[in-house]
Coordinates of N, CA, C and O in Angstrom, one line a residue:
M13 N -31.4 93.6 -16.4 CA -30.9 92.8 -16.5 C -29.7 93.1 -14.6 O -28.6 92.5 -14.7
G14 N -30.1 93.9 -14.2 CA -29.0 93.9 -12.6 C -29.7 92.9 -11.6 O -28.6 92.5 -11.2
A15 N -30.7 92.1 -12.4 CA -31.1 91.2 -11.4 C -30.0 90.0 -11.7 O -29.4 89.1 -11.1
E16 N -30.2 89.6 -13.0 CA -29.1 88.6 -13.5 C -27.7 88.9 -13.0 O -26.7 87.9 -12.6
E17 N -26.7 89.9 -13.1 CA -25.8 90.3 -12.8 C -26.1 89.9 -11.4 O -24.5 89.3 -10.7
D18 N -26.8 90.1 -10.4 CA -26.6 89.2 -9.2 C -27.0 88.1 -8.9 O -26.0 87.8 -7.9
S19 N -27.6 87.5 -9.6 CA -27.7 86.2 -9.3 C -26.1 85.5 -9.7 O -26.1 84.2 -9.2
I20 N -25.8 86.1 -11.1 CA -24.5 85.3 -11.1 C -23.5 85.3 -10.2 O -22.9 84.6 -10.2
E21 N -23.4 86.8 -9.7 CA -22.0 86.6 -8.9 C -22.9 85.8 -7.4 O -22.1 85.3 -6.9
Q22 N -24.3 85.7 -6.9 CA -24.7 85.0 -5.8 C -23.8 83.6 -6.3 O -22.7 82.5 -5.5
V23 N -24.1 83.3 -7.4 CA -23.8 82.0 -7.9 C -22.0 81.8 -8.1 O -21.1 80.3 -7.3
V24 N -21.3 82.5 -8.4 CA -19.6 82.6 -8.6 C -19.2 82.9 -6.9 O -18.6 81.7 -6.3
A25 N -20.0 83.4 -6.1 CA -19.4 83.4 -4.8 C -19.9 82.2 -4.2 O -19.1 81.6 -3.1
E26 N -20.6 81.3 -3.9 CA -21.3 79.9 -3.5 C -20.0 78.9 -4.3 O -19.9 78.2 -3.1
R27 N -20.0 79.0 -5.3 CA -18.9 78.3 -5.7 C -17.3 78.3 -5.3 O -17.0 77.6 -5.2
R28 N -16.6 79.8 -5.0 CA -15.6 80.1 -4.5 C -15.6 79.0 -3.1 O -14.5 79.0 -2.8
E29 N -16.6 79.4 -2.8 CA -16.5 79.1 -1.0 C -16.5 77.3 -1.2 O -16.1 76.9 -0.1
R30 N -17.3 76.7 -1.7 CA -17.1 75.2 -2.1 C -16.0 74.6 -2.6 O -14.9 74.0 -1.7
L31 N -15.1 75.8 -3.6 CA -14.0 75.6 -4.0 C -13.4 75.5 -2.4 O -11.9 74.8 -2.4
R32 N -12.7 76.7 -1.5 CA -12.0 76.5 -0.4 C -12.3 75.5 0.3 O -11.4 74.9 1.2
A33 N -13.6 75.4 0.8 CA -13.9 73.8 1.6 C -13.1 73.0 1.2 O -12.7 72.0 1.6
L34 N -13.5 72.9 -0.5 CA -12.4 71.3 -1.1 C -11.0 71.1 -1.0 O -10.2 70.6 -0.4
R35 N -10.4 72.6 -0.7 CA -9.6 72.2 -0.8 C -8.5 72.6 0.9 O -7.9 72.0 0.9
A36 N -9.3 72.9 1.8 CA -9.3 72.9 3.1 C -9.2 71.6 3.4 O -8.2 70.8 4.4
A37 N -10.2 71.0 2.9 CA -10.3 69.2 3.5 C -9.5 68.5 2.5 O -8.7 67.6 3.4
Q38 N -8.5 68.9 1.4 CA -7.6 67.8 0.8 C -6.2 68.2 1.6 O -5.6 67.4 1.5
E39 N -6.3 69.3 2.0 CA -5.4 69.9 3.1 C -5.1 69.3 4.2 O -4.1 68.6 4.8
L40 N -5.8 69.0 5.0 CA -6.2 68.2 6.1 C -5.9 66.7 6.0 O -5.3 65.8 6.4
L41 N -6.3 65.9 4.8 CA -6.0 64.5 4.4 C -4.5 64.5 4.2 O -4.1 63.6 4.6
N42 N -3.8 65.5 3.4 CA -2.6 65.1 2.8 C -1.8 65.7 4.2 O -0.2 64.9 4.0
T43 N -1.7 66.0 5.6 CA -0.9 66.6 6.1 C -1.2 65.1 7.4 O -2.1 65.1 7.4
P44 N -0.1 64.5 7.3 CA 0.2 63.8 8.6 C -0.3 64.6 9.9 O 0.0 65.6 10.5
D45 N -0.9 63.5 10.7 CA -1.4 63.7 12.1 C 0.0 63.8 13.0 O 0.8 63.8 12.5
E46 N -0.1 64.1 13.7 CA 0.9 64.3 15.3 C 0.8 63.0 15.6 O 2.6 62.5 16.0
D47 N 0.1 62.1 16.2 CA 0.1 61.1 16.2 C 1.1 59.8 15.8 O 1.6 59.2 16.1
V48 N 0.4 59.9 14.1 CA 0.7 59.2 13.4 C 2.6 59.7 12.9 O 3.5 59.1 13.2
A49 N 3.0 60.7 13.3 CA 4.4 61.5 12.8 C 5.3 61.0 13.9 O 6.5 60.4 14.1
Q50 N 4.4 61.1 15.3 CA 5.5 60.9 16.7 C 5.4 59.1 16.2 O 6.4 58.7 17.4
A51 N 4.5 58.4 16.2 CA 5.1 56.9 15.9 C 6.1 56.6 15.0 O 6.6 55.7 15.4
E52 N 5.9 57.1 13.8 CA 7.0 56.7 12.5 C 8.4 57.4 13.7 O 9.5 56.7 13.0
N53 N 8.3 58.2 14.3 CA 10.1 58.8 14.8 C 10.1 58.0 15.8 O 11.5 57.5 15.9
K54 N 9.7 57.0 16.6 CA 9.5 56.0 17.9 C 9.8 54.9 17.2 O 11.1 54.1 17.4
D55 N 9.4 54.4 15.6 CA 9.5 53.4 15.3 C 11.4 53.3 14.5 O 11.7 52.2 14.3
N56 N 11.1 54.5 14.3 CA 12.9 54.3 13.6 C 14.0 55.1 14.7 O 15.0 54.0 14.3
E57 N 13.9 55.4 15.7 CA 14.4 54.8 16.9 C 14.6 53.5 17.7 O 15.7 53.1 17.6
V58 N 13.8 52.8 17.6 CA 13.9 51.6 18.1 C 14.7 50.7 17.4 O 15.6 50.1 17.6
G59 N 14.3 50.6 16.6 CA 14.9 49.8 15.2 C 14.8 48.0 16.0 O 14.0 47.8 15.3
S60 N 15.9 47.5 16.5 CA 15.9 46.6 16.5 C 14.6 46.0 17.4 O 15.0 45.0 17.8
G61 N 14.7 46.6 18.5 CA 13.9 46.3 19.6 C 12.7 46.2 19.1 O 11.6 45.7 20.0
E62 N 11.8 46.4 17.8 CA 10.5 46.1 17.0 C 10.1 45.1 17.8 O 8.4 44.9 17.5
D63 N 10.9 43.5 17.6 CA 9.9 43.0 17.5 C 9.9 42.7 19.3 O 8.6 41.7 19.5
N64 N 10.5 42.9 20.1 CA 9.9 43.0 21.7 C 9.1 43.8 21.5 O 8.0 43.6 22.2
A65 N 8.5 45.2 20.8 CA 7.3 45.8 21.1 C 6.5 45.4 20.8 O 4.8 45.6 21.2
L66 N 6.6 44.3 19.5 CA 5.2 43.9 18.8 C 4.6 43.0 19.4 O 5.2 42.0 19.9
N67 N 3.5 42.5 19.4 CA 2.5 41.9 20.0 C 2.3 40.9 18.5 O 1.1 41.2 18.2
V68 N 2.6 39.8 17.8 CA 2.5 39.1 17.3 C 1.8 37.7 17.4 O 2.0 37.2 18.5
K69 N 0.7 37.3 16.3 CA 0.0 36.3 17.2 C -0.3 35.5 15.5 O -0.8 36.1 14.7
F70 N 0.2 34.3 15.5 CA 0.0 33.3 15.0 C -0.9 32.5 15.1 O -1.0 31.2 16.3
R71 N -1.9 32.6 14.1 CA -2.9 31.1 14.5 C -2.7 29.7 13.9 O -2.9 28.8 14.3
N72 N -2.0 30.2 12.1 CA -2.2 29.3 11.5 C -1.1 28.3 11.0 O -0.3 27.7 10.5
Y73 N 0.1 29.6 11.5 CA 1.9 29.0 11.2 C 2.8 28.9 12.7 O 2.4 29.5 13.9
V74 N 3.3 27.9 12.5 CA 4.2 27.7 13.7 C 5.7 28.0 13.3 O 6.7 27.6 12.6
P75 N 6.2 29.4 13.9 CA 7.3 30.0 13.5 C 8.8 28.4 14.2 O 8.6 28.1 15.0
H76 N 10.0 29.1 13.7 CA 10.7 28.3 14.1 C 11.7 28.6 15.4 O 11.6 28.2 16.1
D77 N 11.3 30.4 14.9 CA 12.3 31.1 16.2 C 11.2 30.5 17.4 O 9.9 31.3 17.5
K78 N 11.8 30.6 18.3 CA 11.3 30.0 20.0 C 10.4 31.3 20.7 O 10.0 31.5 21.2
Q79 N 11.4 32.4 20.3 CA 11.1 33.8 20.7 C 9.0 33.9 20.0 O 8.2 34.6 20.5
L80 N 9.3 33.8 18.6 CA 8.1 33.9 17.7 C 6.9 32.5 18.4 O 5.6 33.1 18.1
Q81 N 7.3 31.8 19.1 CA 6.6 30.5 19.2 C 5.3 30.7 20.5 O 4.6 30.5 20.5
E82 N 6.2 31.5 21.7 CA 5.0 31.9 22.8 C 3.8 32.9 22.0 O 3.2 32.7 22.7
G83 N 3.7 34.0 20.1 CA 3.2 33.9 20.1 C 1.3 33.5 19.2 O 0.4 33.6 18.7
K84 N 2.2 32.2 19.5 CA 1.2 30.8 18.7 C -0.2 30.5 19.6 O 0.1 30.6 20.6
L85 N -1.1 31.0 18.8 CA -2.2 30.7 19.5 C -3.3 29.6 19.6 O -2.2 28.4 18.8
A86 N -3.4 28.8 20.2 CA -3.9 27.5 20.1 C -5.4 27.5 19.4 O -6.3 28.8 19.0
P87 N -5.7 26.7 18.6 CA -6.6 26.3 17.7 C -7.8 27.1 18.4 O -8.7 26.2 18.9
P88 N -8.6 27.3 17.5 CA -10.2 27.5 18.0 C -10.7 26.6 18.6 O -11.4 25.2 17.4
Q89 N -11.6 26.7 19.1 CA -13.0 25.5 19.4 C -14.1 26.2 18.9 O -14.6 26.3 19.0
L90 N -14.2 25.1 17.5 CA -15.3 25.2 16.8 C -16.8 24.2 17.5 O -16.5 23.5 18.2
P91 N -17.5 24.9 18.2 CA -19.5 24.4 18.3 C -19.4 23.2 18.1 O -18.9 23.3 16.4
K92 N -20.2 21.9 18.5 CA -20.9 20.9 17.6 C -21.7 21.6 17.2 O -22.6 22.0 16.7
F93 N -21.8 21.0 15.6 CA -22.7 21.3 14.3 C -23.5 20.2 15.0 O -23.4 18.7 14.3
E94 N -24.6 20.5 14.8 CA -25.9 19.9 14.8 C -27.0 20.3 13.8 O -27.0 20.9 13.2
D95 N -27.5 19.1 13.4 CA -27.9 19.3 11.9 C -29.7 19.6 11.9 O -29.9 18.8 12.6
P96 N -30.4 20.1 12.0 CA -31.2 20.6 11.9 C -32.5 20.2 11.6 O -33.5 19.4 11.8
V97 N -32.0 19.6 10.2 CA -32.3 18.9 9.1 C -33.0 17.3 9.9 O -33.9 16.9 9.8
V98 N -31.8 16.7 10.5 CA -31.7 15.3 10.6 C -32.6 15.2 11.8 O -33.4 14.4 12.5
E99 N -32.0 16.5 13.2 CA -33.1 16.3 14.6 C -34.7 16.6 13.8 O -35.5 15.8 14.3
A100 N -34.9 17.3 12.8 CA -36.7 17.0 12.7 C -36.9 16.0 11.7 O -38.1 15.7 12.2
L101 N -35.8 14.7 10.8 CA -36.7 13.9 10.8 C -36.5 13.2 12.1 O -37.6 11.7 12.1
L102 N -36.2 12.8 13.2 CA -35.8 11.7 13.9 C -36.8 11.8 14.7 O -37.6 10.3 14.6
P103 N -37.4 12.6 15.4 CA -38.1 12.5 16.1 C -39.8 12.1 15.7 O -40.9 11.6 15.9
E104 N -40.5 12.1 14.2 CA -41.5 12.0 13.5 C -41.2 10.5 13.1 O -40.8 10.0 11.8
K105 N -41.7 9.4 14.0 CA -41.9 8.0 13.6 C -42.7 7.7 13.2 O -42.8 6.5 12.6
K106 N -44.1 8.6 13.2 CA -45.4 8.3 12.9 C -45.3 8.2 11.0 O -44.7 9.1 10.6
E107 N -46.0 7.3 10.5 CA -46.5 7.4 9.4 C -47.6 7.9 9.3 O -48.5 7.7 9.6
D108 N -47.3 8.9 8.2 CA -48.3 9.7 7.2 C -49.3 8.4 6.3 O -49.2 7.9 5.9
P109 N -50.5 8.4 7.1 CA -51.4 7.7 5.7 C -52.1 7.5 4.6 O -51.5 7.1 3.7
F110 N -51.5 8.9 4.5 CA -51.5 9.2 3.3 C -50.5 9.1 2.0 O -50.4 8.9 1.2
L111 N -49.4 9.0 2.6 CA -48.2 7.7 2.2 C -48.5 6.6 1.2 O -48.3 6.0 0.3
N112 N -49.1 5.6 2.8 CA -49.7 4.7 2.0 C -50.2 4.2 1.0 O -51.1 2.9 0.8
I113 N -51.4 5.1 0.6 CA -52.1 5.5 -0.6 C -51.8 4.7 -1.7 O -52.2 4.0 -2.8
A114 N -50.5 5.1 -2.5 CA -49.7 5.2 -3.4 C -49.5 3.7 -3.4 O -48.9 2.6 -2.6
P115 N -49.5 3.2 -4.6 CA -49.4 1.1 -4.6 C -47.6 1.2 -4.4 O -47.1 2.1 -4.8
K116 N -47.7 -0.4 -3.8 CA -46.1 -0.3 -3.7 C -45.5 -0.8 -4.9 O -44.4 -1.0 -5.0
K117 N -46.0 -1.3 -5.6 CA -45.5 -1.7 -7.6 C -46.0 -1.2 -8.2 O -46.9 -0.7 -8.4
P118 N -45.0 -0.2 -8.6 CA -45.8 0.4 -10.6 C -46.3 0.0 -11.3 O -47.0 0.3 -12.0
N119 N -46.5 -1.6 -11.3 CA -47.3 -2.3 -12.5 C -49.1 -2.7 -11.7 O -49.2 -3.4 -12.3
W120 N -49.2 -2.0 -10.9 CA -50.3 -2.4 -10.1 C -51.7 -2.2 -11.0 O -52.7 -3.1 -11.5
D121 N -51.5 -0.8 -11.7 CA -52.9 -0.9 -12.9 C -52.8 -1.9 -14.2 O -53.7 -2.4 -14.5
L122 N -51.5 -2.5 -14.6 CA -51.8 -3.7 -15.6 C -51.6 -5.1 -14.8 O -53.3 -5.4 -16.0
R123 N -51.9 -5.2 -13.6 CA -52.0 -6.3 -13.5 C -53.6 -6.4 -13.2 O -54.2 -7.3 -13.2
R124 N -54.2 -5.3 -12.5 CA -55.5 -5.0 -12.6 C -56.2 -5.4 -14.1 O -57.7 -5.9 -14.0
D125 N -56.0 -4.6 -15.1 CA -56.8 -5.2 -16.6 C -56.4 -6.5 -16.2 O -57.3 -6.6 -17.9
V126 N -55.5 -7.0 -16.6 CA -54.8 -8.3 -17.2 C -55.4 -9.3 -16.4 O -56.0 -10.5 -16.6
Q127 N -55.6 -9.2 -14.8 CA -56.5 -10.3 -14.3 C -57.5 -11.2 -14.5 O -57.2 -12.1 -14.2
K128 N -58.8 -10.9 -15.6 CA -59.5 -11.7 -16.0 C -58.6 -12.2 -16.6 O -59.6 -13.6 -16.6
K129 N -58.2 -12.4 -17.7 CA -57.6 -12.8 -18.9 C -56.7 -13.6 -17.9 O -56.7 -15.0 -18.4
L130 N -55.7 -13.3 -17.1 CA -55.1 -14.8 -16.2 C -55.9 -15.7 -15.5 O -55.5 -16.5 -15.7
D131 N -57.1 -15.1 -14.5 CA -57.8 -15.7 -14.1 C -58.3 -17.6 -15.8 O -58.2 -18.5 -15.1
K132 N -58.7 -16.6 -16.3 CA -59.4 -17.4 -17.5 C -58.6 -18.6 -18.0 O -58.5 -19.8 -18.3
L133 N -57.1 -18.1 -18.3 CA -56.5 -19.1 -19.1 C -55.8 -19.6 -17.6 O -55.0 -21.5 -17.9
E134 N -55.8 -19.2 -16.6 CA -54.8 -20.2 -15.4 C -55.9 -21.6 -15.3 O -55.9 -22.8 -15.1
R135 N -57.6 -21.0 -15.5 CA -58.7 -22.4 -15.7 C -58.7 -23.1 -16.6 O -58.3 -24.5 -16.6
R136 N -58.3 -22.7 -18.0 CA -57.9 -23.8 -19.1 C -56.5 -24.5 -18.6 O -56.5 -25.6 -18.8
T137 N -55.5 -23.7 -17.7 CA -54.4 -24.6 -18.0 C -54.6 -26.0 -17.0 O -54.3 -26.8 -17.1
E138 N -55.3 -25.5 -15.8 CA -55.7 -26.8 -14.9 C -56.0 -27.6 -15.5 O -56.5 -28.9 -15.2
K139 N -57.4 -27.5 -16.4 CA -58.2 -28.0 -17.7 C -57.4 -29.3 -17.9 O -57.2 -30.7 -18.3
A140 N -56.7 -28.3 -18.9 CA -55.9 -28.6 -19.6 C -54.5 -30.2 -18.7 O -54.4 -31.1 -19.6
I141 N -54.0 -29.8 -17.6 CA -53.4 -30.6 -17.2 C -54.3 -31.5 -16.6 O -53.5 -32.8 -16.3
L142 N -55.3 -31.8 -15.8 CA -56.0 -32.6 -15.6 C -56.3 -34.1 -17.2 O -56.4 -34.9 -16.8
K143 N -56.8 -33.1 -18.0 CA -56.6 -33.5 -19.4 C -56.0 -34.7 -19.6 O -55.6 -35.8 -19.7
M144 N -54.8 -34.0 -19.3 CA -53.4 -34.8 -19.7 C -53.3 -35.8 -18.9 O -52.7 -37.2 -19.4
L145 N -53.3 -36.0 -17.5 CA -53.1 -36.9 -16.6 C -54.0 -37.9 -16.8 O -53.7 -39.1 -16.7
E146 N -55.6 -37.7 -17.4 CA -56.3 -38.7 -17.1 C -55.9 -39.5 -18.6 O -56.2 -40.4 -18.2
E147 N -54.8 -38.7 -19.8 CA -55.1 -39.6 -20.0 C -53.7 -40.9 -20.3 O -53.9 -41.9 -20.7
K148 N -53.2 -39.8 -19.6 CA -52.0 -40.7 -19.1 C -52.2 -42.2 -18.5 O -52.1 -43.2 -18.5
V149 N -53.8 -41.9 -17.6 CA -54.1 -43.1 -16.7 C -54.9 -44.1 -17.7 O -54.6 -45.0 -17.1
K150 N -55.6 -43.1 -18.7 CA -56.1 -44.2 -19.6 C -55.3 -44.9 -20.4 O -55.2 -46.3 -20.5
Q151 N -53.9 -44.3 -20.6 CA -52.9 -45.2 -21.0 C -51.9 -46.5 -20.4 O -52.2 -47.7 -20.6
K152 N -51.9 -46.4 -19.5 CA -51.3 -46.8 -18.3 C -52.6 -48.1 -18.3 O -52.3 -49.4 -18.2
M153 N -54.1 -47.6 -17.8 CA -54.9 -48.4 -17.3 C -54.8 -49.6 -19.2 O -55.5 -50.9 -18.5
S154 N -54.9 -49.2 -20.3 CA -55.1 -50.0 -21.4 C -53.8 -51.1 -21.6 O -53.6 -51.9 -21.7
E155 N -53.0 -50.5 -21.5 CA -51.3 -51.1 -21.0 C -51.8 -52.0 -20.3 O -51.1 -53.5 -20.6
T156 N -52.3 -52.2 -18.9 CA -52.0 -53.1 -18.3 C -53.5 -54.1 -18.4 O -53.1 -55.4 -18.2
A157 N -54.1 -53.4 -19.2 CA -55.4 -54.1 -19.7 C -54.9 -55.3 -20.9 O -55.2 -56.6 -20.6
I158 N -53.9 -54.6 -22.0 CA -53.3 -55.5 -22.7 C -52.6 -56.4 -22.2 O -52.9 -57.8 -22.4
E159 N -51.3 -56.3 -21.6 CA -50.8 -57.4 -21.0 C -51.7 -58.2 -20.1 O -51.3 -59.4 -20.2
G160 N -52.4 -57.9 -19.1 CA -53.4 -58.8 -17.9 C -53.8 -59.2 -19.6 O -54.2 -61.1 -19.2
A161 N -55.1 -58.8 -20.7 CA -55.8 -60.1 -21.8 C -54.4 -60.9 -22.4 O -54.5 -61.8 -22.1
E162 N -53.1 -60.2 -22.6 CA -52.0 -61.2 -23.2 C -51.7 -62.5 -22.1 O -51.3 -63.4 -22.5
G163 N -51.5 -61.6 -20.9 CA -51.1 -63.1 -19.6 C -52.8 -64.0 -19.8 O -52.3 -65.2 -19.1
A164 N -53.8 -63.4 -20.0 CA -54.8 -64.2 -19.3 C -54.8 -65.3 -21.1 O -55.4 -66.7 -21.0
D165 N -54.6 -64.4 -22.1 CA -54.4 -65.5 -23.1 C -53.3 -66.7 -23.2 O -53.8 -67.8 -23.5
E166 N -52.5 -66.4 -22.8 CA -51.4 -67.2 -22.4 C -51.8 -68.6 -21.7 O -51.6 -69.5 -21.4
A167 N -52.3 -67.7 -20.4 CA -53.0 -68.7 -19.4 C -54.0 -69.6 -19.8 O -53.5 -71.0 -19.2
A168 N -54.7 -69.2 -20.4 CA -56.1 -69.9 -20.6 C -55.2 -70.9 -22.4 O -56.1 -71.9 -22.1
S169 N -54.3 -70.6 -23.2 CA -53.5 -71.5 -23.7 C -52.6 -72.6 -23.2 O -52.4 -73.8 -23.4
A170 N -52.0 -71.8 -22.0 CA -51.6 -72.9 -21.2 C -52.0 -73.9 -20.4 O -52.1 -74.9 -20.4
E171 N -53.5 -73.2 -20.0 CA -54.2 -74.5 -19.1 C -54.9 -74.8 -20.2 O -54.9 -76.5 -19.7
G172 N -55.3 -74.8 -21.0 CA -55.7 -75.5 -22.6 C -54.9 -76.9 -22.7 O -55.2 -78.0 -23.0
A173 N -53.4 -76.4 -23.0 CA -52.7 -77.6 -23.4 C -52.1 -78.2 -22.2 O -52.2 -79.7 -22.5
D174 N -52.6 -77.5 -20.9 CA -52.6 -78.8 -20.0 C -53.7 -79.9 -19.5 O -53.7 -81.0 -19.2
E175 N -54.7 -79.3 -19.8 CA -55.7 -80.3 -20.5 C -55.9 -81.0 -21.1 O -56.1 -82.3 -20.9
A176 N -55.1 -80.7 -22.4 CA -55.3 -81.6 -23.7 C -54.4 -83.2 -23.0 O -54.2 -83.7 -23.6
A177 N -53.1 -82.6 -22.0 CA -52.0 -83.1 -22.0 C -52.5 -84.5 -20.8 O -52.3 -85.8 -21.3
N178 N -53.3 -83.9 -20.6 CA -54.1 -84.8 -19.1 C -55.1 -85.3 -19.8 O -55.2 -86.9 -19.4
A179 N -55.8 -85.2 -20.7 CA -57.2 -86.5 -21.2 C -56.1 -87.3 -22.2 O -56.3 -88.5 -22.2
A180 N -54.9 -86.7 -22.6 CA -54.3 -87.9 -23.5 C -53.7 -88.8 -22.6 O -53.3 -90.1 -22.9
D181 N -52.8 -88.7 -21.7 CA -52.5 -89.4 -20.8 C -53.6 -90.6 -20.3 O -53.4 -91.6 -20.2
A182 N -55.0 -89.5 -19.7 CA -55.7 -90.8 -19.4 C -56.4 -91.3 -20.3 O -56.6 -92.7 -19.7
S183 N -56.3 -91.5 -21.1 CA -56.6 -92.7 -22.0 C -56.0 -93.8 -22.4 O -55.2 -94.5 -22.5

């Protein structure tokens, strides 16, 4: 039991020391420093001369008082921003050959699949157009032949009438 009492007393003694140290630290924080106390005394004594003693800097505000306008700072000069992304893109004028592999039109595969049918349809269309032109030419030829035959019949009948008239006159 003696060993336990000694260990308990040691723990109590250590705790008391820690508490004393914490109290001492708190007293130091709560007591004002001599420099701070002297500055407060001077501030109270100066009063109206405080504006002259302070160095006020205005960055964004332009004061109306002429005395305070002396404290206005010039606007800061910002460095020129150079975009690293744009600079990286500008020197690279070479085209990557792998970019040209992709087709330029999105429907290239459809055209490839339908190209045989389109060729066959184009040939049929050309044949149909030629056939229609030949029919028109034949129609014109037959119309001119009919007109020519009618003209020839009329001419033959006119000639036959003239011959008959000449024969009648001669007799």
